[in-house]
Coordinates of C-alpha atoms in Angstrom, one line a residue:
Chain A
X11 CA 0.0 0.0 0.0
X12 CA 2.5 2.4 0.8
X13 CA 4.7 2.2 -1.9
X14 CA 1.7 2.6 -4.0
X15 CA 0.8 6.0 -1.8
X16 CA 3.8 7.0 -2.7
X17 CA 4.3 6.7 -6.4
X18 CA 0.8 8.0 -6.7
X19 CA 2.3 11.1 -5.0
X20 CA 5.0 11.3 -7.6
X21 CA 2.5 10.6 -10.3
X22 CA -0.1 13.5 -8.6
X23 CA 3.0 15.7 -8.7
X24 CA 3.2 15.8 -12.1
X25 CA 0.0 16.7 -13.5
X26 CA -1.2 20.1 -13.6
X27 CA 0.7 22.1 -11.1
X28 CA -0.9 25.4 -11.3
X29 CA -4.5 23.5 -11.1
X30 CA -4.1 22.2 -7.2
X31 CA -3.0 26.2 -6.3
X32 CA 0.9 24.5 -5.6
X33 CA 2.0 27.4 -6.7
X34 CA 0.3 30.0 -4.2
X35 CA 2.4 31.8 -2.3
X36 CA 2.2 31.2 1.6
X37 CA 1.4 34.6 3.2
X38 CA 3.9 35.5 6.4
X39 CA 6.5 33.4 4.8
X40 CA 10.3 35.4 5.4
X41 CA 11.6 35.2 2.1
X42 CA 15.5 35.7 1.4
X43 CA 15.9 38.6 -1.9
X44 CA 15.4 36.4 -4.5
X45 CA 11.8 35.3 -3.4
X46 CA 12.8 31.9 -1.7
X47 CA 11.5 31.2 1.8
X48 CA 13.8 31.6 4.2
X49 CA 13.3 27.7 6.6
X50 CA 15.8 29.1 8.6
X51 CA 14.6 32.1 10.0
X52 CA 13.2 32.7 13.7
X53 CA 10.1 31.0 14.3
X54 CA 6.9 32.7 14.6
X55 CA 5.0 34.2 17.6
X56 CA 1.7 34.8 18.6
X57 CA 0.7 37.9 20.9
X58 CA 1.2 35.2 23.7
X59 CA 4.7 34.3 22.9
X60 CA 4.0 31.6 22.3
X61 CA 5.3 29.9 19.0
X62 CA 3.1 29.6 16.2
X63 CA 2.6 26.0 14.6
X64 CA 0.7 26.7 11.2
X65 CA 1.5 26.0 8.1
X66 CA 2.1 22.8 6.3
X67 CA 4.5 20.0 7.6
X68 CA 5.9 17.1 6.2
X69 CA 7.4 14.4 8.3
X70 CA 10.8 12.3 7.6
X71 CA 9.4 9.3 6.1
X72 CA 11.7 7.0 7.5
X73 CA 9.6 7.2 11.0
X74 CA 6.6 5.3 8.9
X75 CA 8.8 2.5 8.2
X76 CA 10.2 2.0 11.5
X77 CA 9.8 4.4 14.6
X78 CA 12.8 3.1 16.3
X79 CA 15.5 4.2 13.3
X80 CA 17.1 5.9 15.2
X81 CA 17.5 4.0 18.1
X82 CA 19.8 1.2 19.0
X83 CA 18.9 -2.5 18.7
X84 CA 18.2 -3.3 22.2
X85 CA 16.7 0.4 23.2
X86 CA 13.0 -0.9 22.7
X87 CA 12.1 -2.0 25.7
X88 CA 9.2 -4.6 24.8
X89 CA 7.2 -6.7 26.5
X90 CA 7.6 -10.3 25.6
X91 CA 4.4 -11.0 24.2
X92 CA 4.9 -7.5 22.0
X93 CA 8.7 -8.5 20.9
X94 CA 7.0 -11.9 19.8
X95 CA 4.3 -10.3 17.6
X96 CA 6.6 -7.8 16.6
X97 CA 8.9 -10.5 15.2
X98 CA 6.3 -12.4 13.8
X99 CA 5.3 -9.4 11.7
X100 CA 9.1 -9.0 9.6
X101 CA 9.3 -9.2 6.4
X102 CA 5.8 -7.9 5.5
X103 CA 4.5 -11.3 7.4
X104 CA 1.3 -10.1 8.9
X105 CA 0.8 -7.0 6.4
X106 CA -2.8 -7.7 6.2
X107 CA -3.2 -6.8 9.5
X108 CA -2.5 -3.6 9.4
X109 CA -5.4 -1.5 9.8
X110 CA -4.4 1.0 6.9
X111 CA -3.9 -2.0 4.2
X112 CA -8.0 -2.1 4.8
X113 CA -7.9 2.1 4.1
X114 CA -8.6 2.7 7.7
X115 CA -6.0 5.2 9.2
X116 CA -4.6 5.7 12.6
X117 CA -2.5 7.3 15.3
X118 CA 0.2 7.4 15.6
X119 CA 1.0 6.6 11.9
X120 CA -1.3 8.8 10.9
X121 CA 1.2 11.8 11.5
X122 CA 4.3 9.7 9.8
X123 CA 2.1 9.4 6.8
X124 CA 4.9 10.5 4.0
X125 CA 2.4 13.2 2.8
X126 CA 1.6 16.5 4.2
X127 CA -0.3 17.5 7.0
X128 CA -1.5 21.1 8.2
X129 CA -1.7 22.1 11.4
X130 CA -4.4 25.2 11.8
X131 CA -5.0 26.9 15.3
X132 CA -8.2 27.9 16.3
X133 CA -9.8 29.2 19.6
X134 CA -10.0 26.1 22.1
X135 CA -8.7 23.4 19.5
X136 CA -5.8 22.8 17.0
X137 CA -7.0 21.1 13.6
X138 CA -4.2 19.0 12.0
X139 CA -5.5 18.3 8.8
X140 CA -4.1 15.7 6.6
X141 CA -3.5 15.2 2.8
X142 CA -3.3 11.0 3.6
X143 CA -6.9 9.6 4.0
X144 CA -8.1 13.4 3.3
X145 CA -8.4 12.9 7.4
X146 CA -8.3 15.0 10.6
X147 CA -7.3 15.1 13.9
X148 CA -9.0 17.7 16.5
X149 CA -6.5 18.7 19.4
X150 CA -8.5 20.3 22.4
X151 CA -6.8 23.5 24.0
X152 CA -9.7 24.2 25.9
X153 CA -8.6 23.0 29.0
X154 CA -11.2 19.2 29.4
X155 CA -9.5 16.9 31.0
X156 CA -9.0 13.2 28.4
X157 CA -11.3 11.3 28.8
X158 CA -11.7 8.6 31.4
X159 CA -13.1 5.5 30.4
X160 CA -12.9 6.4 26.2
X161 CA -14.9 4.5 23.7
X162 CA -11.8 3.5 21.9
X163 CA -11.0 5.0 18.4
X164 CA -8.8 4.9 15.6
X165 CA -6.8 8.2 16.2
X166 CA -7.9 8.8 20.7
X167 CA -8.9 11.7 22.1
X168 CA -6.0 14.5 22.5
X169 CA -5.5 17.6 24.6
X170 CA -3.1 19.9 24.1
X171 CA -1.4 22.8 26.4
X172 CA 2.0 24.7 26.6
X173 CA 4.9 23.8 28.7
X174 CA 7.2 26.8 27.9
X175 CA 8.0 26.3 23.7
X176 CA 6.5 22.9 23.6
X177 CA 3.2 22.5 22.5
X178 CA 2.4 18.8 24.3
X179 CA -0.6 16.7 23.3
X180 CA -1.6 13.9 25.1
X181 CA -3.4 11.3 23.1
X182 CA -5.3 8.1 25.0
X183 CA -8.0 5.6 24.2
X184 CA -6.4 4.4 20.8
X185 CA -7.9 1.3 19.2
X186 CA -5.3 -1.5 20.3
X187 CA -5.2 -2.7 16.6
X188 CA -3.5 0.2 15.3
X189 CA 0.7 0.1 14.1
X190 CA 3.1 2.1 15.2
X191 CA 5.0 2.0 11.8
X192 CA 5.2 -0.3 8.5
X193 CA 7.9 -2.3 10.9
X194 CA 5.2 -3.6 12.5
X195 CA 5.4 -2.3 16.1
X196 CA 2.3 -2.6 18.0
X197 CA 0.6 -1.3 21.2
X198 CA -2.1 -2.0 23.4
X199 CA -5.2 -0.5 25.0
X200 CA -2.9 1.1 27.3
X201 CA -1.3 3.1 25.4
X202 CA -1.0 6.9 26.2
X203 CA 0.4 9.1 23.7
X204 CA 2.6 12.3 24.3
X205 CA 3.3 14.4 21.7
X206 CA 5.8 17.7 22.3
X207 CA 5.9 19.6 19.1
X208 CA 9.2 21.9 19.3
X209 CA 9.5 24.5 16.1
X210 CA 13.0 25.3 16.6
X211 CA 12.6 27.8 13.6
X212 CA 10.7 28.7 10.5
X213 CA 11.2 25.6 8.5
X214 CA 12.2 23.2 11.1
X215 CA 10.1 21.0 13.5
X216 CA 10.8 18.4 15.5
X217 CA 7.7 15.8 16.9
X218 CA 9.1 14.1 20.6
X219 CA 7.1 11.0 20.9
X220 CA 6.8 9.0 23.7
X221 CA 5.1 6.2 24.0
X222 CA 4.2 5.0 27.2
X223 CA 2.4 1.5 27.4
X224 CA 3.0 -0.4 30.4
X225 CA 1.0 -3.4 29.2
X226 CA 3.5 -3.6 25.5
X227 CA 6.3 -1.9 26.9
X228 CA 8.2 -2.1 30.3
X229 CA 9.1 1.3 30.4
X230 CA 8.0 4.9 28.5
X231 CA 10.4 5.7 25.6
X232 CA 10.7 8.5 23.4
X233 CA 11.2 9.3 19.5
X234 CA 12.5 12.6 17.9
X235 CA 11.0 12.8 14.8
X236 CA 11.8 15.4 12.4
X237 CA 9.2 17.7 10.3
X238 CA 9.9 20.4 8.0
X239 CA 7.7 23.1 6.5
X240 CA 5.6 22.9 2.9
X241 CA 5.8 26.2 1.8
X242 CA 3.7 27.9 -1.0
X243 CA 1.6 24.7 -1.7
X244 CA -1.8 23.1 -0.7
X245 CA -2.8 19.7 0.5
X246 CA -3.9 17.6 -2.2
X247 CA -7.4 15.3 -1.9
X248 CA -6.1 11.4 -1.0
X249 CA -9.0 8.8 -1.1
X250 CA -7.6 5.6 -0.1
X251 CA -10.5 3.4 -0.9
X252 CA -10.4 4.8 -4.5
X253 CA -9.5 2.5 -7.2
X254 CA -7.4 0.4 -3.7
X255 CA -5.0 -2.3 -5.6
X256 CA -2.6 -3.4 -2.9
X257 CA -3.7 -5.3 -0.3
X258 CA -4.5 -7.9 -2.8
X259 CA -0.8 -8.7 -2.9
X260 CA 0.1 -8.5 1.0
X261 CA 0.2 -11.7 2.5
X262 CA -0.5 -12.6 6.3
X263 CA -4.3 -12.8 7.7
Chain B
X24 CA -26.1 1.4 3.9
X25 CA -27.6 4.6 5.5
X26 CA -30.3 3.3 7.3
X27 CA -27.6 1.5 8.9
X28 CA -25.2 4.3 9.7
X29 CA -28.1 5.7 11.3
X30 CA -28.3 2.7 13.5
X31 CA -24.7 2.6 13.9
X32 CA -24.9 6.6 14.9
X33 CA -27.8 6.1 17.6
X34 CA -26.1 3.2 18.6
X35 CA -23.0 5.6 19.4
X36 CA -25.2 7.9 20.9
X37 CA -26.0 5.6 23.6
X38 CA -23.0 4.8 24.4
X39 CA -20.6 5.7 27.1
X40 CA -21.2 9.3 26.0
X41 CA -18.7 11.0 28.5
X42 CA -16.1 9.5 27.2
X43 CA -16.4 11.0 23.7
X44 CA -17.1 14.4 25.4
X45 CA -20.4 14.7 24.1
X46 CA -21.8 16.6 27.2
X47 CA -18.8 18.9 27.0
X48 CA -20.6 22.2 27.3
X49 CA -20.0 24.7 24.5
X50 CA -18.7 28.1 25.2
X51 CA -20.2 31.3 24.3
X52 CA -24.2 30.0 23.9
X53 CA -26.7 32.2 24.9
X54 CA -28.7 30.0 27.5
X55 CA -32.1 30.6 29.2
X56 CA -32.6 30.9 32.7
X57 CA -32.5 26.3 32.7
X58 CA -29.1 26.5 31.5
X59 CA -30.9 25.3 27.7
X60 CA -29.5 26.9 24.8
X61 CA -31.7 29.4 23.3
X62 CA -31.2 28.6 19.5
X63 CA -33.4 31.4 18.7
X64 CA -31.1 34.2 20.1
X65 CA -28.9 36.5 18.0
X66 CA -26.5 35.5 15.3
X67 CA -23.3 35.6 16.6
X68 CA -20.4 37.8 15.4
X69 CA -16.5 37.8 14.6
X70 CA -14.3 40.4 16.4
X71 CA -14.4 41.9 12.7
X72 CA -18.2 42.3 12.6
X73 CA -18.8 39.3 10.4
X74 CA -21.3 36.5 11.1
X75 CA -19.7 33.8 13.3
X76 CA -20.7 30.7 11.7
X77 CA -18.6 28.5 13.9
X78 CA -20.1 25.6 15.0
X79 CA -21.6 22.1 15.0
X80 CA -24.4 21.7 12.8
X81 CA -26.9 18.9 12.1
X82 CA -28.2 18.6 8.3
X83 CA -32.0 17.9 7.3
X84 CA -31.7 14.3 6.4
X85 CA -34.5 15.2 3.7
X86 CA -32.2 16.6 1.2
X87 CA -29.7 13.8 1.8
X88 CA -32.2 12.0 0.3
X89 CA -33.2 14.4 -2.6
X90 CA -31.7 17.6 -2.6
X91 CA -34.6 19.0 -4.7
X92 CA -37.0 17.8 -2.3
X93 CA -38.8 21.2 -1.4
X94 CA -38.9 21.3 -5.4
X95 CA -41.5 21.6 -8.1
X96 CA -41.4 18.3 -10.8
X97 CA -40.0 20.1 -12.9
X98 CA -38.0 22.2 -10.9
X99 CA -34.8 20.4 -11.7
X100 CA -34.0 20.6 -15.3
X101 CA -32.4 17.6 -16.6
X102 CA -31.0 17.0 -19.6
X103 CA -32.4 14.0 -21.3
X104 CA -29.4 11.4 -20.5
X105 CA -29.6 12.9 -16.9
X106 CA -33.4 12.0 -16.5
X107 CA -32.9 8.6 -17.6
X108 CA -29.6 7.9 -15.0
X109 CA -31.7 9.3 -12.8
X110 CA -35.3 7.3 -13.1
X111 CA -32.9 4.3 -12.9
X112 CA -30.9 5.2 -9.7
X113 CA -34.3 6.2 -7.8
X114 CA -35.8 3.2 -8.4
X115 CA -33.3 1.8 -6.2
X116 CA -31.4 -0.1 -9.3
X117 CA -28.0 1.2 -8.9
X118 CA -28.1 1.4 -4.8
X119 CA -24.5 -0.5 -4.6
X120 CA -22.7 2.0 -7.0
X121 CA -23.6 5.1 -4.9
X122 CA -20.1 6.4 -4.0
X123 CA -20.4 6.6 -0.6
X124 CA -22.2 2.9 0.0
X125 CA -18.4 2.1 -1.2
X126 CA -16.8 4.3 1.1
X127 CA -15.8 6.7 -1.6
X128 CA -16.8 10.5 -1.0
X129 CA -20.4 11.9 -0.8
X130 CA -18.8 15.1 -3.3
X131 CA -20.6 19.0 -2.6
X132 CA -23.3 19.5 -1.9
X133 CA -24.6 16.1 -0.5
X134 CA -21.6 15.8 2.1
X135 CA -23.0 18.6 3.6
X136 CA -26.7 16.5 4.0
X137 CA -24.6 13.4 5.3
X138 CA -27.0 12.1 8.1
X139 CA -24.1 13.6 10.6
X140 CA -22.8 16.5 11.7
X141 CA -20.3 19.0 10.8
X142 CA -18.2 21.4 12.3
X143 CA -17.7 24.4 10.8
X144 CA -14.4 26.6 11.9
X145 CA -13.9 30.2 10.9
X146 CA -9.9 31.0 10.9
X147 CA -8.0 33.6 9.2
X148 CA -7.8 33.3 5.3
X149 CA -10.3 30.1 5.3
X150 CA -12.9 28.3 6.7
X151 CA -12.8 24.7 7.5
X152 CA -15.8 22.2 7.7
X153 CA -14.8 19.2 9.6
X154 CA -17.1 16.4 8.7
X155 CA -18.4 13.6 10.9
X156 CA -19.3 11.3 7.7
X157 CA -16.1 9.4 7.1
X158 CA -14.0 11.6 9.2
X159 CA -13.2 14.2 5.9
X160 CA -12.9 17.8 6.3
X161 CA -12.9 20.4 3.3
X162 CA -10.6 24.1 3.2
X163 CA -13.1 27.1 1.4
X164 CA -10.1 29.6 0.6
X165 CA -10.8 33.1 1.9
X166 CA -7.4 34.9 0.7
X167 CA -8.3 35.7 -2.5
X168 CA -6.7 33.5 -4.8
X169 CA -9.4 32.6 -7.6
X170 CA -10.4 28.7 -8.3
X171 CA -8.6 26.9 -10.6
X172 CA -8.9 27.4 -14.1
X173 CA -8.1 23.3 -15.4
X174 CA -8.6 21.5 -12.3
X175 CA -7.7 18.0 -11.5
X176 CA -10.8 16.6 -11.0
X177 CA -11.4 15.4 -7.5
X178 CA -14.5 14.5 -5.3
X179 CA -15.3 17.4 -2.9
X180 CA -13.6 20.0 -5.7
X181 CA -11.6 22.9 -5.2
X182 CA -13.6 25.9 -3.0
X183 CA -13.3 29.6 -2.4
X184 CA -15.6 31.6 -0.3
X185 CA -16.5 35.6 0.1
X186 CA -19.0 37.6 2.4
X187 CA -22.0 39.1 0.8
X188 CA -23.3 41.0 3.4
X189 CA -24.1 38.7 6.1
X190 CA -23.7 35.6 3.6
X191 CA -20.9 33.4 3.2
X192 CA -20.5 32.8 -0.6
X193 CA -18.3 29.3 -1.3
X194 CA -18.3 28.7 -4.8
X195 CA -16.6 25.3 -6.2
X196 CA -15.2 23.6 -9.5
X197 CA -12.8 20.9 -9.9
X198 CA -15.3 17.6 -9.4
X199 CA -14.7 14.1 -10.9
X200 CA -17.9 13.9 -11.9
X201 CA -18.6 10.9 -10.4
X202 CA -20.5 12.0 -7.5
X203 CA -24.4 11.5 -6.9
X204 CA -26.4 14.8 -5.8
X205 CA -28.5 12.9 -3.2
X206 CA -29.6 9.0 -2.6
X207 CA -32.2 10.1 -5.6
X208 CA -29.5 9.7 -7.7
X209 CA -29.3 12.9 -9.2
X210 CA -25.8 13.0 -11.6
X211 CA -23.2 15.4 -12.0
X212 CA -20.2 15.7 -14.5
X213 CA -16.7 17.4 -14.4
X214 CA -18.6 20.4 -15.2
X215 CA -20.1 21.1 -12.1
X216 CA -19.6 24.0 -10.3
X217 CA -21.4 24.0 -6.8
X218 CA -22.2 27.7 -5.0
X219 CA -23.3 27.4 -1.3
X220 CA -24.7 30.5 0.5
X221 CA -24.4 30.0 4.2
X222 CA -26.8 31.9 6.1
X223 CA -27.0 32.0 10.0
X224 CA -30.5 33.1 10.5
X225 CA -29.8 32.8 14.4
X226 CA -28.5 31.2 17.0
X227 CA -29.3 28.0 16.4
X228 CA -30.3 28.0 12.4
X229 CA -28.6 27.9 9.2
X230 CA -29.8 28.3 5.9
X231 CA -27.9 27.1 2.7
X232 CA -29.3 28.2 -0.1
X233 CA -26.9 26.0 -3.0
X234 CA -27.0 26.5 -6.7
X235 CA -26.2 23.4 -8.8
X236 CA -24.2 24.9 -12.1
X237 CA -23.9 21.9 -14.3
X238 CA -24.8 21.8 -18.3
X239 CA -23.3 18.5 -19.0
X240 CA -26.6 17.4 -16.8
X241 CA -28.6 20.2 -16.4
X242 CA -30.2 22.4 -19.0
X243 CA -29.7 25.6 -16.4
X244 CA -28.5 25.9 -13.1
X245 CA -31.2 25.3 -10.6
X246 CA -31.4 25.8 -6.8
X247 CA -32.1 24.4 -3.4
X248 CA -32.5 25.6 0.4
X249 CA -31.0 22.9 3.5
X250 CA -31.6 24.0 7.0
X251 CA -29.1 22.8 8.9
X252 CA -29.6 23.3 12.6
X253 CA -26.9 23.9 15.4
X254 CA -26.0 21.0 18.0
X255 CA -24.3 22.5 21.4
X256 CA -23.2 20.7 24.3
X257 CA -21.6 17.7 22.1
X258 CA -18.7 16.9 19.7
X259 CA -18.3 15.0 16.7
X260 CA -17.6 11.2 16.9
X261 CA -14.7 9.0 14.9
X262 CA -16.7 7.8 11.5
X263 CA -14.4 5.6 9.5
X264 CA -16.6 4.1 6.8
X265 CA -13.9 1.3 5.7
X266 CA -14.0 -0.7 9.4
X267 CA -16.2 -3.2 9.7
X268 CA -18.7 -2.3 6.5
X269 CA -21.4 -4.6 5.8
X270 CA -23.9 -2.7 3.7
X271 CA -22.7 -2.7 0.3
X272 CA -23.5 -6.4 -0.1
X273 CA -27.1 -6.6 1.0
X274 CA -27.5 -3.3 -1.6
X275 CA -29.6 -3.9 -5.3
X276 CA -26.8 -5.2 -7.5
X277 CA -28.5 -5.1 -10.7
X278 CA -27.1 -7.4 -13.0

């Protein structure tokens, strides 16, 4: 499935540009002389002080295929029965049941997705909206407390508040069934999500993610993810269930 | 497949609604002295003196089912292809191949009659309607750029929006073409172009008064009026319409 997202990005990229508005220019974007933006200038403020996280983001793909890249072998502390399912998903074994070869996305992959995502601010809630599965994610800033005994769902139930720069999200009541990357990582109904989003400066984001799951994992541990800005483009419309070819060839049940 | 996600909805509904923050109370509602919200009170407004149409709203489940259904017979003028497609598809006939029975977009107007709500955000340079039905969510672009002139054709288009007066203007272009107005079964083709008026009577009541521009079905455009009405106190649920479907197959498959 995903290498088919993928080349159908490539092919979408090459049709009419001008048609999808990828050519509009981003307003409030520092630009260097000759027009470019300028990724590497201070990050926006709001009247708060508070950094400003809109715009269009596009993670480092590598996360999607496995979430531990960058850690050592030996650094994920697993559970034994999560190790063993884990292992019994390599090599694409198991493929089938991953919840997005059936077109049904999820957190956390849904923010590793190798497509864009936009993250809009709004009075009491944060939209991140998302070119993959033309899906969204609402992030409560309102100050309610997560819920305590959540209906499970595909992508939780998030809050999100301000701990100095860091924009921290907390995410629980996750459908156990969902991956944490192609790799086949999984989690459990216990997982709790905690997402610091740190804009270090225009173009540059990084996405702290730790994962804390007593029931698949002995201990909490923590990715960095890196993110960097889309500017002077537009999400483009991604049906997954459209014209769906893949999971035909995936093996596993 | 939407009697059932009407099932599947009030089965939700039932169900451990605190944990899906659905008594959440909403801020800013004009309430009566029993704490209800009084859905007949002003309009709001934006810091900027423009309507605030912010907000979860609840479609009239008529027009999902025929969006010309406040309409004269011959209200609707089809061309004669278009009459035919769509004497077929109301007889039920073509049930299965309705896009959204396969999980495939409703397309504008008729996601805005899906038989759940939407929230509709007002930020600066857009507005965003988050929609319950299948989790989608469409950008109307409020900065001035102009639609596209040779769109790739998609299923909920390309939109812009203005105010007239009090109105919200969207205007859209840029469909595949392969979406069905309503459960009816009225067609479109790529040259659709949609125009939605959103008016917020009041507190609690929307009008949209939509235009359907289309000559490769229609012989002119032609108009209809939904009433959405405003839900407070609740939020919208997680619809994924590819878990667990079972519709499609008990659907008219007409051989």
């Amino acid at each position: 499935m995903f290498g088919r997202m993928i080349l159908a990005s490539t092919l979408f990229a090459a049709v009419p540009a001008s048609a999808q508005w990828f050519k509009i220019a981003t307003p409030g974007t520092p630009r260097t002389p000759d027009g470019r933006p300028n990724l590497t200038a201070p990050t926006p403020r709001g009247p708060d002080g508070k950094p400003i996280l809109n715009g269009i983001w596009q993670m480092n793909g590598k996360y999607l295929q496995n979430i531990a890249s960058d850690l050592k072998p030996g650094e994920v502390p697993y559970q034994p029965w999560e190790e063993q399912l884990f292992n019994s998903r390599q090599n694409g074994a198991g493929g089938r049941q991953d919840p997005a070869a059936k077109c049904i996305p999820g957190m956390p992959k849904l923010d590793a997705l190798p497509y864009p995502f936009k993250i809009i601010e709004s009075p009491g809630m944060v939209m991140m909206l998302f070119e993959g599965f033309t899906t969204f994610r609402q992030i409560f800033t309102d100050g309610r407390e997560l819920p305590k005994d959540p209906n499970p769902t595909w992508f939780g139930y998030s809050v999100g508040k301000w701990e100095g720069d860091d924009w921290v999200v907390n995410t629980t009541g996750i459908k156990e069934s969902t991956w944490l990357d192609n790799a086949g990582r999984g989690h459990s109904d216990a997982l709790h999500l905690i997402e610091r989003f740190q804009r270090h400066d225009f173009g540059h984001m990084d996405i702290l993610l730790t994962l804390d799951d007593p029931k698949a994992y002995t201990k909490p541990w923590t990715v960095k993810e890196d993110v960097r800005l889309i500017p002077d483009t537009e999400l483009l419309e991604y049906i997954c269930v459209e014209n769906e070819k893949d999971y035909e060839h995936l093996i596993g049940k | 497949m939407h009697s059932l996600r009407m099932i599947a909805a009030a089965v939700f509904l039932t169900c451990t609604a605190s944990a899906q923050w659905l008594t959440n109370k909403t801020p800013n509602v004009p309430r009566n002295a029993d704490g209800k919200p009084n859905l007949t009170a002003p309009a709001p407004k934006m810091a900027d003196g423009k309507p605030d149409l912010s907000g979860i709203w609840n479609p009239n489940p008529k027009y999902l089912v025929n969006l010309a259904a406040d309409l004269k017979p011959g209200d609707v003028p089809m061309q004669p292809w278009a009459e035919a497609v769509f004497k077929e598809r109301s007889a039920g006939l073509h049930a299965h191949e309705e896009p959204d029975a396969n999980c495939l977009p409703q397309g504008v107007p008729k996601i805005d009659t899906a038989p759940v709500p939407w929230k509709l955000v007002q930020v600066p340079g857009q507005v965003v309607i988050l929609y319950e039905a299948f989790t989608q969510f469409r950008q109307i672009f409020m900065d001035g750029r102009k639609l596209p002139e040779d769109p790739n054709p998609i299923w909920l288009g390309y939109s812009i929006g203005h105010w007239d007066g009090d109105t919200l203007v969207v205007e859209s272009n840029g469909f595949n073409g392969k979406a069905w107005l309503d459960q009816q079964g009225h067609p479109t083709t790529e040259k659709l172009r949609v125009t939605e008026k959103y008016r917020r009577k009041d507190f609690g009541h929307m009008e949209i008064e939509i235009t359907i521009d289309d000559p490769g079905a229609y012989t002119k455009p032609w108009t209809a009026t939904e009433t959405p009405t405003l839900l407070v106190d609740t939020e919208l649920l997680e619809f994924i319409c590819a878990e667990n479907e079972q519709d499609i197959k008990h659907m008219v498959t007409r051989k």
